[in-house]
Coordinates of N, CA and C in Angstrom, one line a residue:
X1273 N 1.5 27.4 -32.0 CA 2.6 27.9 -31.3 C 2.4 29.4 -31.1
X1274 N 2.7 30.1 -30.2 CA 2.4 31.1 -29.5 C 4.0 32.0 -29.5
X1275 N 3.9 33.2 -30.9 CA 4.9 33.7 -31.0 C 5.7 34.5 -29.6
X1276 N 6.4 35.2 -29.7 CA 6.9 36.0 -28.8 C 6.2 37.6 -28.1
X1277 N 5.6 38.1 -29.5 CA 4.7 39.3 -29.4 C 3.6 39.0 -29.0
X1278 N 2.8 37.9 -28.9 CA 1.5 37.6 -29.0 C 1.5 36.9 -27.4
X1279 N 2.6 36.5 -27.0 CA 3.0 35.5 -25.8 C 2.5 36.8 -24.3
X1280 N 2.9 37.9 -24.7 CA 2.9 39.3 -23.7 C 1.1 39.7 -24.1
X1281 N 0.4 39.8 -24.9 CA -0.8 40.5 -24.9 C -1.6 40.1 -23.7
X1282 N -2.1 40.9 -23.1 CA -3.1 40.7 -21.9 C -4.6 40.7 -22.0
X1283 N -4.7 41.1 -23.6 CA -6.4 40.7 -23.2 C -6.8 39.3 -24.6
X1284 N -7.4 38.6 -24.4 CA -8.1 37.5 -25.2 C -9.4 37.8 -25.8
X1285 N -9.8 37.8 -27.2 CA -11.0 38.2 -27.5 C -11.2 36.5 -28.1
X1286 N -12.5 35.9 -27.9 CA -13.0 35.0 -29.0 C -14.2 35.5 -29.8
X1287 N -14.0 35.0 -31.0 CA -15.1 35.4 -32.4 C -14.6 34.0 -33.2
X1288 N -15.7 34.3 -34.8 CA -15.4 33.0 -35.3 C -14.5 33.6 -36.4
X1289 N -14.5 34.9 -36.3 CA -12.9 35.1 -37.3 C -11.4 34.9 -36.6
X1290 N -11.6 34.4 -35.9 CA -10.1 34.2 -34.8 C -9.3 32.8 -35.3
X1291 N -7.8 33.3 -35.8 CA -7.5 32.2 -36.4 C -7.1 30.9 -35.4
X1292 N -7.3 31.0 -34.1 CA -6.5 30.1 -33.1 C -8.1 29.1 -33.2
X1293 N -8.5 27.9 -33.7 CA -9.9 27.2 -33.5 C -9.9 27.1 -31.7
X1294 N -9.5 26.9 -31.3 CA -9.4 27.2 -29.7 C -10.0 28.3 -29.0
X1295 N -10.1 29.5 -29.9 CA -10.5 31.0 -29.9 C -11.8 31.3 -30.4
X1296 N -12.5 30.1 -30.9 CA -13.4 30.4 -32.0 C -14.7 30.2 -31.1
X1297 N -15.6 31.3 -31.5 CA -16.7 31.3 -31.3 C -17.3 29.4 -31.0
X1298 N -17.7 29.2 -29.6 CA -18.8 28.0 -29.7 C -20.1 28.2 -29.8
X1299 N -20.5 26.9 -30.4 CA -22.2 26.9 -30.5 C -22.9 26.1 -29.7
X1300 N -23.8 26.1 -29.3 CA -24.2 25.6 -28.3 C -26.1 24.7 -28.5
X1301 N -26.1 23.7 -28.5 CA -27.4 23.3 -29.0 C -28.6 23.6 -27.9
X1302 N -28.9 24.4 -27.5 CA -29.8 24.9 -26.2 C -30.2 26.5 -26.4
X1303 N -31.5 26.7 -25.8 CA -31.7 28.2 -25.8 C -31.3 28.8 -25.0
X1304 N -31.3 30.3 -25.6 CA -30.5 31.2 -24.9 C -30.9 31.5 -23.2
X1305 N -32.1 31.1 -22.7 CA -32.0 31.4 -21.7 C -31.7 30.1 -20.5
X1306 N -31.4 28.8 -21.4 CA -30.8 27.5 -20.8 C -29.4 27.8 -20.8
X1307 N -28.7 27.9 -21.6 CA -27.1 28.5 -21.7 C -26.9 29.4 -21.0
X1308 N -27.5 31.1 -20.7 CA -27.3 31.7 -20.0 C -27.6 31.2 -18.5
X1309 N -28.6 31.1 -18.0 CA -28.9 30.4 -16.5 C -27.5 29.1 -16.4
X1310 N -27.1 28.6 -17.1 CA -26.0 27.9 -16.8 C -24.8 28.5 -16.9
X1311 N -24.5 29.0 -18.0 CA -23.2 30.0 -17.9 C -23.5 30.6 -16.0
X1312 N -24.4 31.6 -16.2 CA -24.4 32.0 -14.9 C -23.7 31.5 -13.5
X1313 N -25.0 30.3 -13.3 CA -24.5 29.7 -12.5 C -22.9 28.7 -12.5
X1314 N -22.3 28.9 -12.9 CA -20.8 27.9 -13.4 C -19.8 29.1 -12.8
X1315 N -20.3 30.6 -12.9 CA -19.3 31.7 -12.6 C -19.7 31.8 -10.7
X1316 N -21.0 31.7 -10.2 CA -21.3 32.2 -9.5 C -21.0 30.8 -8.2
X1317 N -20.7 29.3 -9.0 CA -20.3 28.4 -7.9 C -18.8 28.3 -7.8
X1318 N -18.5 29.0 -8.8 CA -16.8 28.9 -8.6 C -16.1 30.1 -7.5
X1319 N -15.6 29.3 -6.9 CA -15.1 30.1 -6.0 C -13.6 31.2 -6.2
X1320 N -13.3 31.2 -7.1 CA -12.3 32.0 -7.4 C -12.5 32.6 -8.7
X1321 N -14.2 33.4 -8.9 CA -15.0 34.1 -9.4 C -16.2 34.4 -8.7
X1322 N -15.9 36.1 -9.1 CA -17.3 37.0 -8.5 C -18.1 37.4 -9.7
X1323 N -19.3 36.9 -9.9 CA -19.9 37.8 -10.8 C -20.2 39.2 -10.6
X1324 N -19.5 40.0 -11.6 CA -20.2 41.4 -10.6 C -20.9 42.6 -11.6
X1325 N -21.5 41.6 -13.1 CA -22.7 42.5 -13.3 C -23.9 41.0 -14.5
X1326 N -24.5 41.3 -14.2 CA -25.7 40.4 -15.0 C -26.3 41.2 -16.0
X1327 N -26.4 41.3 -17.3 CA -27.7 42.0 -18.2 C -28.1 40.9 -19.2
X1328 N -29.0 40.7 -18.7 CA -29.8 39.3 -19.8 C -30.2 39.9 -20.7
X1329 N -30.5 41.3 -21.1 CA -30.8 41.9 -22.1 C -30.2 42.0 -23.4
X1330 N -28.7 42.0 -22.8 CA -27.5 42.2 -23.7 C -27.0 40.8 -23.6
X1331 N -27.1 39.8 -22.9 CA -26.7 39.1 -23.2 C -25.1 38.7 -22.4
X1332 N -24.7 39.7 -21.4 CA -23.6 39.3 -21.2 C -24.0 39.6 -19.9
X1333 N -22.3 38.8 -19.1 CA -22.1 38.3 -17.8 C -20.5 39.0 -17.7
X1334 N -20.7 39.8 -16.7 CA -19.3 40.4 -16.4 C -18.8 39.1 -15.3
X1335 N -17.7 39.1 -15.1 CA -16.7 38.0 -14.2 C -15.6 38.6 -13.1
X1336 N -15.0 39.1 -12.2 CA -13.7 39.1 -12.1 C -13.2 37.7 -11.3
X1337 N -12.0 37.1 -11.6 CA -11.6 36.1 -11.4 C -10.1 36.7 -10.8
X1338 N -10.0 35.7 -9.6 CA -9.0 36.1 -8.7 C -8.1 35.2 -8.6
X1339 N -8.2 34.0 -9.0 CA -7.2 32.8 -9.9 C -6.8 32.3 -10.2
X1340 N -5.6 31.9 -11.0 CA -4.5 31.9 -10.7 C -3.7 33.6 -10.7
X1341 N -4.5 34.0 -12.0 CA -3.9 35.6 -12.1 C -5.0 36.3 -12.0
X1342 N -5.8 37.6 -11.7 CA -6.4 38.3 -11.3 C -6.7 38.6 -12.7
X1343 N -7.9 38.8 -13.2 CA -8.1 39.0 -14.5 C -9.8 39.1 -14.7
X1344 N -10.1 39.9 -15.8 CA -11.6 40.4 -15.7 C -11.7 39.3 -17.1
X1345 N -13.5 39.4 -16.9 CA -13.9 38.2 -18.2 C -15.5 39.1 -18.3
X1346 N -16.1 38.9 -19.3 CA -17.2 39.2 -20.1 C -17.1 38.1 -21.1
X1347 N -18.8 37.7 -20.5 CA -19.1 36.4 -21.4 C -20.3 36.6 -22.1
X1348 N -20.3 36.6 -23.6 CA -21.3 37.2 -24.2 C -22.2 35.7 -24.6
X1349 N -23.3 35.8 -24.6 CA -23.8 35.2 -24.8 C -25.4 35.2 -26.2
X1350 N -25.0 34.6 -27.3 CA -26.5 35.5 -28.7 C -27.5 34.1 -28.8
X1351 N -28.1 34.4 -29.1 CA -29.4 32.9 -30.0 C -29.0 33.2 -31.3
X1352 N -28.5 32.4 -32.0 CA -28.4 32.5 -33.5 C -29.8 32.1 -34.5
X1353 N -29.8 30.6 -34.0 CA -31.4 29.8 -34.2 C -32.1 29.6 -32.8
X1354 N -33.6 28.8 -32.9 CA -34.0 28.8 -32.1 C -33.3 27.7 -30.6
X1355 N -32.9 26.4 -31.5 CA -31.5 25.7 -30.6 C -30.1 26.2 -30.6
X1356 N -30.0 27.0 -30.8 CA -28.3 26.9 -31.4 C -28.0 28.7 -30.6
X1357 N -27.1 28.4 -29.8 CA -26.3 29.6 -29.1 C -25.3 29.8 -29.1
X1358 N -24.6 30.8 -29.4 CA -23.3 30.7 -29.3 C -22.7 31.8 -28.2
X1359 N -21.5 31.8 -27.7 CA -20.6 31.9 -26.8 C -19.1 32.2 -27.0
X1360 N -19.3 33.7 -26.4 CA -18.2 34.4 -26.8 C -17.3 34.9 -24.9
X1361 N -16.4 35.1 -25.3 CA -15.4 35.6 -24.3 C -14.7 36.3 -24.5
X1362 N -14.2 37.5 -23.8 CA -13.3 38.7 -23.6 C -12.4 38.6 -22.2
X1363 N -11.7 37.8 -22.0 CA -10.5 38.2 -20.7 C -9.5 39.2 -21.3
X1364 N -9.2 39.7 -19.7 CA -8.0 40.5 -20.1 C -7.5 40.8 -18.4
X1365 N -6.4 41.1 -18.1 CA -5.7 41.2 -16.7 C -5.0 42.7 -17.4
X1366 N -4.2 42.9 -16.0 CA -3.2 44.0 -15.7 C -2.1 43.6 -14.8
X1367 N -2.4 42.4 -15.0 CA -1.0 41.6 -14.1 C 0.6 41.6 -15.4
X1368 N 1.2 41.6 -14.2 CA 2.5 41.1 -15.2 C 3.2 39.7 -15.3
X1369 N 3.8 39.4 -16.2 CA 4.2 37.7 -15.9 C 5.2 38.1 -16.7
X1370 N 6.6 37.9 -16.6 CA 8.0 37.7 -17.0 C 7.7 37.0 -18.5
X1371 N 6.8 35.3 -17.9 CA 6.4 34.5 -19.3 C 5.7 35.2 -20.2
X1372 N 4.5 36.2 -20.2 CA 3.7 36.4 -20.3 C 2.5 35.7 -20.1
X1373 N 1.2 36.4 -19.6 CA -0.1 36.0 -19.9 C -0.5 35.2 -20.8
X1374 N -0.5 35.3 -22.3 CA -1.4 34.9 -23.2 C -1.8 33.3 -23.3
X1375 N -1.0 32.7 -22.6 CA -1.1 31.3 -22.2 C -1.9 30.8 -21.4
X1376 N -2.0 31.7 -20.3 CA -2.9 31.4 -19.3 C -4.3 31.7 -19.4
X1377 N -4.7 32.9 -20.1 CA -5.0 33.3 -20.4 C -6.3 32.5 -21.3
X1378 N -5.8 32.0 -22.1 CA -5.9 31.0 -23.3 C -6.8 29.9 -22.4
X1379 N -5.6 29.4 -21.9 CA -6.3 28.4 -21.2 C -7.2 28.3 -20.4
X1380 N -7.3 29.6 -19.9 CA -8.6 29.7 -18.7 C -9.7 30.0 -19.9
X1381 N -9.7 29.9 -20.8 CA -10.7 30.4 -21.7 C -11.0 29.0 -22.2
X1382 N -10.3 27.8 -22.9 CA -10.6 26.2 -23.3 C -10.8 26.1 -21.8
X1383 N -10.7 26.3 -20.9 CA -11.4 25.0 -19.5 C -13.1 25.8 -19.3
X1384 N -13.1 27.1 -19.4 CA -14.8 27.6 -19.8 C -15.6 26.8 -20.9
X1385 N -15.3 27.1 -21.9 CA -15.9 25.6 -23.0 C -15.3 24.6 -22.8
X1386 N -15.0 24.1 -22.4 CA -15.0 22.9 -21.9 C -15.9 22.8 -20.9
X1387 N -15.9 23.2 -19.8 CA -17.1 22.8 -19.1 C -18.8 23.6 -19.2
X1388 N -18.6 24.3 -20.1 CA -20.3 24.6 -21.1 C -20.4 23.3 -21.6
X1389 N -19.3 22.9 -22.4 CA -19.5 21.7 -22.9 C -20.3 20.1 -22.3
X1390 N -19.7 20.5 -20.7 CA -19.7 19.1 -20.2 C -21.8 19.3 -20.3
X1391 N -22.1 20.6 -19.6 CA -23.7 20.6 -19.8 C -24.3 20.6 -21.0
X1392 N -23.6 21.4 -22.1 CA -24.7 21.7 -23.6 C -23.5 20.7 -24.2
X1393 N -24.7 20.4 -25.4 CA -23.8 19.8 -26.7 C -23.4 21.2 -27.3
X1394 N -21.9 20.5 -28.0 CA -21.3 21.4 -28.9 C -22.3 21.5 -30.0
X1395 N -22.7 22.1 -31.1 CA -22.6 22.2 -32.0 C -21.5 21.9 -33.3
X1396 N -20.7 23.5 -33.1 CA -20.3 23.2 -33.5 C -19.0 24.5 -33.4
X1397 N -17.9 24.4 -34.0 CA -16.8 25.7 -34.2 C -17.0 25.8 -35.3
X1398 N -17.3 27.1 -35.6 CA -17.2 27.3 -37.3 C -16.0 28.0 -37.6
X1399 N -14.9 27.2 -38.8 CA -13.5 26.7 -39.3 C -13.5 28.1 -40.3
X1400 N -12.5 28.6 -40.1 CA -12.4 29.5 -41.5 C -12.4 29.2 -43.3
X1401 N -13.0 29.8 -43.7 CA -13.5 29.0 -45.5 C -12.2 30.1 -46.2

């Protein structure tokens, strides 16, 4: 459940210290340069997304997404092991919603892993100890 204060925040970070498992860092059983060429391409066929910076170096993929709500995304992408990737995201907007954002927000972030998903196996979410 999605308090009242947290309902209004406009930007989303996922890591695997994030208590929402929804939020949590994914892993990805594929190398990093299979995951990235696919992340890639998933931003660049969607049509209500411009990619508008690439650094394979760093590992990340800038996004702006035009939407349902106008909103920027950074998709970071690491090799942990030699199969195993994981996948991180940063949205955030400057739109306003009466509702607030953080819902949509949310969700535009589970329908991205989810469809990493449909190409790589999960690994795995790693659960707080």
């Amino acid at each position: 459940m999605v308090n009242i204060l947290t309902r209004f925040k406009k930007q989303i970070e996922t890591s695997d210290r994030n208590k929402d498992n929804a939020l949590k860092t994914h892993y990805y059983k594929a190398t990093f340069n299979q995951l990235f060429q696919s992340v890639e391409k998933l931003f660049h066929d969607d049509a209500d997304c411009k990619v508008t910076t690439v650094s394979k170096d760093h590992g990340e993929i800038a996004v702006e997404i035009n939407k349902p709500i106008p909103c920027f995304l950074v998709v970071t992408i690491v090799s942990v092991k030699p199969l195993e990737t994981a996948v991180d995201f940063n949205i955030s907007s400057e739109s306003f919603s009466l509702l607030g954002l953080y819902p949509q927000l949310k969700k535009r972030i589970e329908s991205y892993y989810e469809r990493i998903g449909r190409l790589h196996n999960l690994v795995e979410i790693r659960k707080n100890v």
